[in-house]
Amino acid sequence: MTVNSPPNATRTYRPVMSPTWWWLRHPAWVQFMLRELSSVFIAAFLALYLARLGAFASGPAAYAAFQAWHRTPLSIALHVLILAFALLHSTTWFLLTPKIARVHVAGRSMSEKAVAGGALTAWAIVSALVAWWLLG
Amino acid sequence: MGICGSCGMNVNGTPRLTCATFLREYAPGPIRVEPLANFPIIRDLVVDITDFMEKLPRVQPWLVRQDETPLTGGEYRQTPGEMERYHQFSLCINCMLCYAACPVYGLHPEFIGPAALALAHRYNLDSRDQGRAARQAEVYSEEGIWECTFVGQCSVVCPKKVDPAGAIQQEKVSAALDWLKSVVWPWGNR
C-alpha cells in the first residue's frame, strides 16, 4: 500500500465549522477576532477626527457643538473603548513585527523578543514625546 | 519522539503530538482526545491526509535550478550564514498540527496551508535555489499566501518551532516588493 493511495472506506466524516461562530471555539481565535475588530475602532476614531476637522472648518458654532457632544457620557464611553482597542491594535502589531521583519545585526538575526521589545520601546518613547508636545 | 509527525491529534481542543503529551499535564482531567481537526475523519482517530499530500508537491519543495552545473563542478556550496537564513523553516516534520490549528484551512480547505507555504519559503530562501519564479503561481496565489489572515496559531502549535506564520508573512513582503519592482522598474530582470 503506497502512501498516496486513497483509504478503503469511501465515506469520511468532516465536522462542520460554523462560518459565523467558528472563532468562539478556541480562546486564541477569540483573541484573533478582537485584534481584527480593533481596526474598526481605529477607523471610527479617524472618522471622528475628520468630522472634527470638518466642524472646525465650518466655524465656531459648529465646532462648539462638536465639542459639546464630546463631553457627553456616550462620547466618553466610546472614546474609552476606542483607546482600549487602539492599545490592543498597537501592542499586537508590535508583538507580531518580528515574525514579518527578520532583523540581522552583525550577521546574526535578532531574537523575536529583542525585535518586539525594541519596537514597543520605540512606540512608548514616540508616544511620550507626542503627548509631551500636545499636552505640555 | 516528536520527529515522525504521525501522532497528531486534538487534545482538549488543541492540536498536539500525542507522543509528547502527558496525562500529568492535564491532571486531574478530564481529557478529550479527538481526531486531528480540519481533516476528513476515516474512523476513530484516523484522518485522511490526502489533501496535504497533494498540496505539498505543488509548491515544488526541492532545489529548482535555472542553470545546472555538471557534477564535475562539485557541490553547490553554502556558508553557515546562508544556511541559517532558511534553517528554521527546514525543520518541518509534516505533522500537520498547523493545518489543524488554522481556522482559514478549516473554513476554506482550498488553502494551500501553513506547512506547504513554510516549505516553499525554505526553498525560496535557500541560496542554492533559483526557483522562486517557478513557485510563484502556486505560492503567490489566492489559495496560497493571500488566503492567510495571520491568526498565528499555526506557529503556536508547531512542535518544531518552524514558525509557518512568519514564513507566510515574509513571503507576502517578498510578493509585494516583487509587484512594486514590476511597477517601478518593469524592464528589470528578476
GROMACS .gro file of C-alpha atoms in nm:
model
  326
    1MET     CA    1   0.000   0.000   0.000
    2THR     CA    2   0.160   0.328  -0.111
    3VAL     CA    3   0.141   0.647   0.091
    4ASN     CA    4  -0.080   0.825  -0.162
    5SER     CA    5  -0.343   0.556  -0.216
    6PRO     CA    6  -0.692   0.659  -0.105
    7PRO     CA    7  -0.840   0.495   0.203
    8ASN     CA    8  -1.054   0.184   0.151
    9ALA     CA    9  -1.352   0.346   0.319
   10THR     CA   10  -1.518   0.575   0.065
   11ARG     CA   11  -1.708   0.765   0.333
   12THR     CA   12  -1.531   1.010   0.557
   13TYR     CA   13  -1.684   1.244   0.811
   14ARG     CA   14  -1.598   1.612   0.814
   15PRO     CA   15  -1.722   1.806   1.119
   16VAL     CA   16  -1.891   2.129   1.019
   17MET     CA   17  -1.718   2.456   1.109
   18SER     CA   18  -1.970   2.737   1.153
   19PRO     CA   19  -1.880   3.020   0.913
   20THR     CA   20  -2.017   3.273   1.166
   21TRP     CA   21  -1.927   3.135   1.510
   22TRP     CA   22  -1.614   2.928   1.445
   23TRP     CA   23  -1.399   3.177   1.638
   24LEU     CA   24  -1.578   3.108   1.967
   25ARG     CA   25  -1.441   2.753   1.974
   26HIS     CA   26  -1.088   2.844   2.090
   27PRO     CA   27  -0.961   3.133   2.311
   28ALA     CA   28  -0.677   3.209   2.069
   29TRP     CA   29  -0.934   3.256   1.790
   30VAL     CA   30  -1.138   3.495   2.011
   31GLN     CA   31  -0.819   3.699   2.065
   32PHE     CA   32  -0.758   3.699   1.690
   33MET     CA   33  -1.109   3.829   1.619
   34LEU     CA   34  -1.070   4.103   1.883
   35ARG     CA   35  -0.741   4.201   1.720
   36GLU     CA   36  -0.911   4.225   1.381
   37LEU     CA   37  -1.211   4.410   1.532
   38SER     CA   38  -0.975   4.674   1.672
   39SER     CA   39  -0.928   4.806   1.316
   40VAL     CA   40  -1.295   4.909   1.313
   41PHE     CA   41  -1.241   5.128   1.620
   42ILE     CA   42  -0.926   5.282   1.469
   43ALA     CA   43  -1.133   5.367   1.161
   44ALA     CA   44  -1.409   5.507   1.384
   45PHE     CA   45  -1.156   5.733   1.555
   46LEU     CA   46  -1.027   5.855   1.219
   47ALA     CA   47  -1.384   5.926   1.109
   48LEU     CA   48  -1.443   6.127   1.428
   49TYR     CA   49  -1.116   6.314   1.367
   50LEU     CA   50  -1.221   6.401   1.012
   51ALA     CA   51  -1.558   6.514   1.148
   52ARG     CA   52  -1.369   6.733   1.396
   53LEU     CA   53  -1.170   6.892   1.112
   54GLY     CA   54  -1.495   6.944   0.919
   55ALA     CA   55  -1.660   7.107   1.222
   56PHE     CA   56  -1.351   7.326   1.272
   57ALA     CA   57  -1.371   7.439   0.910
   58SER     CA   58  -1.742   7.513   0.947
   59GLY     CA   59  -1.691   7.784   1.207
   60PRO     CA   60  -1.701   7.843   1.587
   61ALA     CA   61  -2.068   7.746   1.635
   62ALA     CA   62  -2.029   7.410   1.463
   63TYR     CA   63  -1.706   7.340   1.648
   64ALA     CA   64  -1.863   7.430   1.985
   65ALA     CA   65  -2.150   7.190   1.916
   66PHE     CA   66  -1.898   6.921   1.823
   67GLN     CA   67  -1.705   6.979   2.147
   68ALA     CA   68  -2.030   6.969   2.346
   69TRP     CA   69  -2.114   6.624   2.204
   70HIS     CA   70  -1.769   6.504   2.304
   71ARG     CA   71  -1.846   6.585   2.668
   72THR     CA   72  -2.150   6.353   2.676
   73PRO     CA   73  -2.119   6.018   2.861
   74LEU     CA   74  -2.184   5.831   2.534
   75SER     CA   75  -1.889   6.000   2.365
   76ILE     CA   76  -1.661   5.942   2.664
   77ALA     CA   77  -1.759   5.574   2.678
   78LEU     CA   78  -1.698   5.541   2.303
   79HIS     CA   79  -1.355   5.703   2.333
   80VAL     CA   80  -1.256   5.477   2.624
   81LEU     CA   81  -1.349   5.180   2.404
   82ILE     CA   82  -1.154   5.328   2.113
   83LEU     CA   83  -0.849   5.380   2.337
   84ALA     CA   84  -0.866   5.021   2.465
   85PHE     CA   85  -0.888   4.879   2.113
   86ALA     CA   86  -0.617   5.118   1.987
   87LEU     CA   87  -0.382   4.990   2.260
   88LEU     CA   88  -0.470   4.629   2.168
   89HIS     CA   89  -0.415   4.708   1.800
   90SER     CA   90  -0.073   4.866   1.851
   91THR     CA   91   0.051   4.615   2.110
   92THR     CA   92  -0.041   4.314   1.896
   93TRP     CA   93   0.107   4.487   1.593
   94PHE     CA   94   0.448   4.530   1.753
   95LEU     CA   95   0.441   4.182   1.905
   96LEU     CA   96   0.387   4.042   1.555
   97THR     CA   97   0.655   4.264   1.393
   98PRO     CA   98   0.944   4.015   1.449
   99LYS     CA   99   0.755   3.750   1.253
  100ILE     CA  100   0.733   3.973   0.948
  101ALA     CA  101   1.068   4.151   0.964
  102ARG     CA  102   1.380   3.947   1.015
  103VAL     CA  103   1.637   4.189   1.155
  104HIS     CA  104   2.002   4.099   1.106
  105VAL     CA  105   2.263   4.267   1.324
  106ALA     CA  106   2.631   4.185   1.270
  107GLY     CA  107   2.548   3.875   1.064
  108ARG     CA  108   2.315   3.719   1.319
  109SER     CA  109   1.939   3.753   1.335
  110MET     CA  110   1.796   3.934   1.635
  111SER     CA  111   1.572   3.730   1.862
  112GLU     CA  112   1.195   3.783   1.836
  113LYS     CA  113   1.186   3.924   2.191
  114ALA     CA  114   1.455   4.179   2.104
  115VAL     CA  115   1.276   4.298   1.790
  116ALA     CA  116   0.935   4.319   1.961
  117GLY     CA  117   1.089   4.482   2.270
  118GLY     CA  118   1.268   4.736   2.054
  119ALA     CA  119   0.955   4.821   1.859
  120LEU     CA  120   0.741   4.854   2.174
  121THR     CA  121   1.007   5.073   2.339
  122ALA     CA  122   1.028   5.298   2.034
  123TRP     CA  123   0.648   5.323   2.033
  124ALA     CA  124   0.646   5.421   2.402
  125ILE     CA  125   0.915   5.685   2.351
  126VAL     CA  126   0.746   5.840   2.046
  127SER     CA  127   0.407   5.836   2.225
  128ALA     CA  128   0.562   6.010   2.527
  129LEU     CA  129   0.720   6.275   2.302
  130VAL     CA  130   0.392   6.337   2.118
  131ALA     CA  131   0.200   6.355   2.446
  132TRP     CA  132   0.455   6.598   2.591
  133TRP     CA  133   0.431   6.815   2.276
  134LEU     CA  134   0.049   6.816   2.269
  135LEU     CA  135  -0.019   6.843   2.642
  136GLY     CA  136   0.293   7.013   2.777
  137MET     CA  137   0.999   1.132   1.979
  138GLY     CA  138   0.849   1.437   1.815
  139ILE     CA  139   1.018   1.365   1.482
  140CYS     CA  140   0.795   1.135   1.272
  141GLY     CA  141   0.491   1.361   1.296
  142SER     CA  142   0.239   1.074   1.280
  143CYS     CA  143   0.057   1.110   1.611
  144GLY     CA  144  -0.110   1.448   1.570
  145MET     CA  145  -0.446   1.470   1.745
  146ASN     CA  146  -0.665   1.733   1.910
  147VAL     CA  147  -0.623   1.714   2.288
  148ASN     CA  148  -0.869   1.933   2.479
  149GLY     CA  149  -0.927   2.130   2.162
  150THR     CA  150  -0.561   2.197   2.082
  151PRO     CA  151  -0.360   2.007   1.818
  152ARG     CA  152  -0.078   1.820   1.990
  153LEU     CA  153   0.173   1.548   1.913
  154THR     CA  154   0.035   1.284   2.146
  155CYS     CA  155   0.376   1.120   2.188
  156ALA     CA  156   0.481   1.440   2.366
  157THR     CA  157   0.154   1.493   2.554
  158PHE     CA  158   0.144   1.353   2.903
  159LEU     CA  159  -0.159   1.287   3.122
  160ARG     CA  160   0.012   1.466   3.410
  161GLU     CA  161  -0.018   1.795   3.213
  162TYR     CA  162  -0.396   1.758   3.228
  163ALA     CA  163  -0.437   1.623   3.580
  164PRO     CA  164  -0.693   1.592   3.734
  165GLY     CA  165  -0.867   1.589   3.396
  166PRO     CA  166  -1.097   1.516   3.219
  167ILE     CA  167  -0.907   1.487   2.893
  168ARG     CA  168  -1.070   1.491   2.549
  169VAL     CA  169  -0.884   1.326   2.260
  170GLU     CA  170  -1.023   1.389   1.911
  171PRO     CA  171  -0.901   1.321   1.559
  172LEU     CA  172  -0.676   1.592   1.415
  173ALA     CA  173  -0.905   1.882   1.326
  174ASN     CA  174  -0.981   2.005   0.972
  175PHE     CA  175  -0.914   1.669   0.806
  176PRO     CA  176  -1.184   1.422   0.697
  177ILE     CA  177  -1.221   1.153   0.960
  178ILE     CA  178  -1.197   0.797   0.832
  179ARG     CA  179  -1.262   0.623   1.163
  180ASP     CA  180  -1.188   0.667   1.533
  181LEU     CA  181  -0.877   0.887   1.546
  182VAL     CA  182  -0.763   0.822   1.187
  183VAL     CA  183  -0.784   1.114   0.943
  184ASP     CA  184  -0.737   1.135   0.568
  185ILE     CA  185  -0.429   1.347   0.491
  186THR     CA  186  -0.452   1.311   0.111
  187ASP     CA  187  -0.520   1.682   0.073
  188PHE     CA  188  -0.186   1.777   0.226
  189MET     CA  189  -0.003   1.509   0.026
  190GLU     CA  190  -0.148   1.662  -0.292
  191LYS     CA  191  -0.064   2.018  -0.193
  192LEU     CA  192   0.294   1.966  -0.088
  193PRO     CA  193   0.442   1.885  -0.433
  194ARG     CA  194   0.254   2.182  -0.582
  195VAL     CA  195   0.492   2.428  -0.414
  196GLN     CA  196   0.794   2.235  -0.551
  197PRO     CA  197   0.970   2.178  -0.218
  198TRP     CA  198   1.307   2.091  -0.373
  199LEU     CA  199   1.600   2.284  -0.516
  200VAL     CA  200   1.499   2.428  -0.853
  201ARG     CA  201   1.788   2.538  -1.073
  202GLN     CA  202   1.781   2.758  -1.383
  203ASP     CA  203   2.137   2.653  -1.466
  204GLU     CA  204   2.253   2.310  -1.364
  205THR     CA  205   2.627   2.284  -1.319
  206PRO     CA  206   2.770   1.942  -1.412
  207LEU     CA  207   2.868   1.700  -1.137
  208THR     CA  208   3.232   1.767  -1.212
  209GLY     CA  209   3.169   2.122  -1.092
  210GLY     CA  210   3.123   1.992  -0.738
  211GLU     CA  211   2.855   2.068  -0.481
  212TYR     CA  212   2.653   2.388  -0.462
  213ARG     CA  213   2.835   2.544  -0.167
  214GLN     CA  214   2.679   2.748   0.107
  215THR     CA  215   2.811   2.946   0.400
  216PRO     CA  216   2.679   2.887   0.755
  217GLY     CA  217   2.516   3.231   0.734
  218GLU     CA  218   2.332   3.136   0.414
  219MET     CA  219   2.215   2.814   0.579
  220GLU     CA  220   2.095   2.997   0.888
  221ARG     CA  221   1.858   3.206   0.674
  222TYR     CA  222   1.635   2.908   0.595
  223HIS     CA  223   1.734   2.653   0.860
  224GLN     CA  224   1.438   2.713   1.091
  225PHE     CA  225   1.189   2.653   0.806
  226SER     CA  226   1.359   2.325   0.715
  227LEU     CA  227   1.268   2.166   1.049
  228CYS     CA  228   0.910   2.081   0.946
  229ILE     CA  229   0.817   1.718   1.020
  230ASN     CA  230   0.488   1.733   0.824
  231CYS     CA  231   0.284   1.658   1.135
  232MET     CA  232   0.004   1.892   1.017
  233LEU     CA  233  -0.076   2.032   1.360
  234CYS     CA  234  -0.060   2.371   1.187
  235TYR     CA  235  -0.340   2.271   0.948
  236ALA     CA  236  -0.550   2.160   1.245
  237ALA     CA  237  -0.490   2.490   1.422
  238CYS     CA  238  -0.560   2.707   1.118
  239PRO     CA  239  -0.921   2.833   1.105
  240VAL     CA  240  -0.868   2.950   0.747
  241TYR     CA  241  -0.788   2.593   0.639
  242GLY     CA  242  -1.090   2.470   0.832
  243LEU     CA  243  -1.322   2.716   0.660
  244HIS     CA  244  -1.150   2.713   0.317
  245PRO     CA  245  -0.989   2.374   0.250
  246GLU     CA  246  -0.854   2.502  -0.083
  247PHE     CA  247  -0.595   2.700   0.117
  248ILE     CA  248  -0.252   2.550   0.046
  249GLY     CA  249  -0.177   2.575   0.417
  250PRO     CA  250   0.099   2.669   0.662
  251ALA     CA  251   0.340   2.375   0.627
  252ALA     CA  252   0.345   2.373   0.246
  253LEU     CA  253   0.396   2.750   0.234
  254ALA     CA  254   0.667   2.738   0.502
  255LEU     CA  255   0.849   2.478   0.293
  256ALA     CA  256   0.814   2.695  -0.018
  257HIS     CA  257   0.967   2.979   0.185
  258ARG     CA  258   1.251   2.748   0.300
  259TYR     CA  259   1.345   2.683  -0.061
  260ASN     CA  260   1.294   3.043  -0.170
  261LEU     CA  261   1.544   3.146   0.100
  262ASP     CA  262   1.797   2.877   0.006
  263SER     CA  263   2.095   3.039  -0.169
  264ARG     CA  264   2.131   2.730  -0.389
  265ASP     CA  265   1.775   2.761  -0.518
  266GLN     CA  266   1.670   2.953  -0.830
  267GLY     CA  267   1.304   2.858  -0.827
  268ARG     CA  268   1.112   3.145  -0.670
  269ALA     CA  269   0.958   3.240  -1.004
  270ALA     CA  270   0.865   2.877  -1.067
  271ARG     CA  271   0.682   2.859  -0.734
  272GLN     CA  272   0.511   3.193  -0.780
  273ALA     CA  273   0.194   3.068  -0.949
  274GLU     CA  274   0.110   2.841  -0.655
  275VAL     CA  275   0.258   3.032  -0.362
  276TYR     CA  276   0.151   3.385  -0.457
  277SER     CA  277  -0.199   3.276  -0.549
  278GLU     CA  278  -0.538   3.329  -0.385
  279GLU     CA  279  -0.513   2.980  -0.237
  280GLY     CA  280  -0.155   3.047  -0.133
  281ILE     CA  281  -0.016   3.316   0.094
  282TRP     CA  282  -0.302   3.560   0.033
  283GLU     CA  283  -0.559   3.330   0.191
  284CYS     CA  284  -0.372   3.361   0.523
  285THR     CA  285  -0.507   3.618   0.770
  286PHE     CA  286  -0.219   3.580   1.019
  287VAL     CA  287  -0.415   3.420   1.301
  288GLY     CA  288  -0.077   3.282   1.407
  289GLN     CA  289  -0.197   2.965   1.578
  290CYS     CA  290  -0.002   2.750   1.334
  291SER     CA  291   0.324   2.883   1.481
  292VAL     CA  292   0.197   2.843   1.837
  293VAL     CA  293   0.118   2.471   1.795
  294CYS     CA  294   0.422   2.382   1.581
  295PRO     CA  295   0.628   2.128   1.779
  296LYS     CA  296   0.948   2.216   1.591
  297LYS     CA  297   0.921   2.595   1.611
  298VAL     CA  298   0.916   2.630   1.233
  299ASP     CA  299   0.703   2.947   1.253
  300PRO     CA  300   0.494   2.897   0.937
  301ALA     CA  301   0.301   3.217   1.012
  302GLY     CA  302   0.626   3.414   0.994
  303ALA     CA  303   0.721   3.234   0.673
  304ILE     CA  304   0.392   3.325   0.506
  305GLN     CA  305   0.410   3.693   0.612
  306GLN     CA  306   0.769   3.715   0.486
  307GLU     CA  307   0.653   3.572   0.153
  308LYS     CA  308   0.381   3.837   0.146
  309VAL     CA  309   0.651   4.104   0.185
  310SER     CA  310   0.853   3.944  -0.099
  311ALA     CA  311   0.545   3.927  -0.321
  312ALA     CA  312   0.457   4.290  -0.251
  313LEU     CA  313   0.814   4.400  -0.325
  314ASP     CA  314   0.806   4.198  -0.648
  315TRP     CA  315   0.489   4.378  -0.751
  316LEU     CA  316   0.638   4.716  -0.662
  317LYS     CA  317   0.951   4.638  -0.864
  318SER     CA  318   0.739   4.532  -1.162
  319VAL     CA  319   0.554   4.865  -1.150
  320VAL     CA  320   0.851   5.093  -1.082
  321TRP     CA  321   1.110   4.901  -1.289
  322PRO     CA  322   0.917   4.681  -1.537
  323TRP     CA  323   1.215   4.619  -1.763
  324GLY     CA  324   1.431   4.486  -1.480
  325ASN     CA  325   1.534   4.121  -1.467
  326ARG     CA  326   1.413   3.910  -1.179
   0.00000   0.00000   0.00000
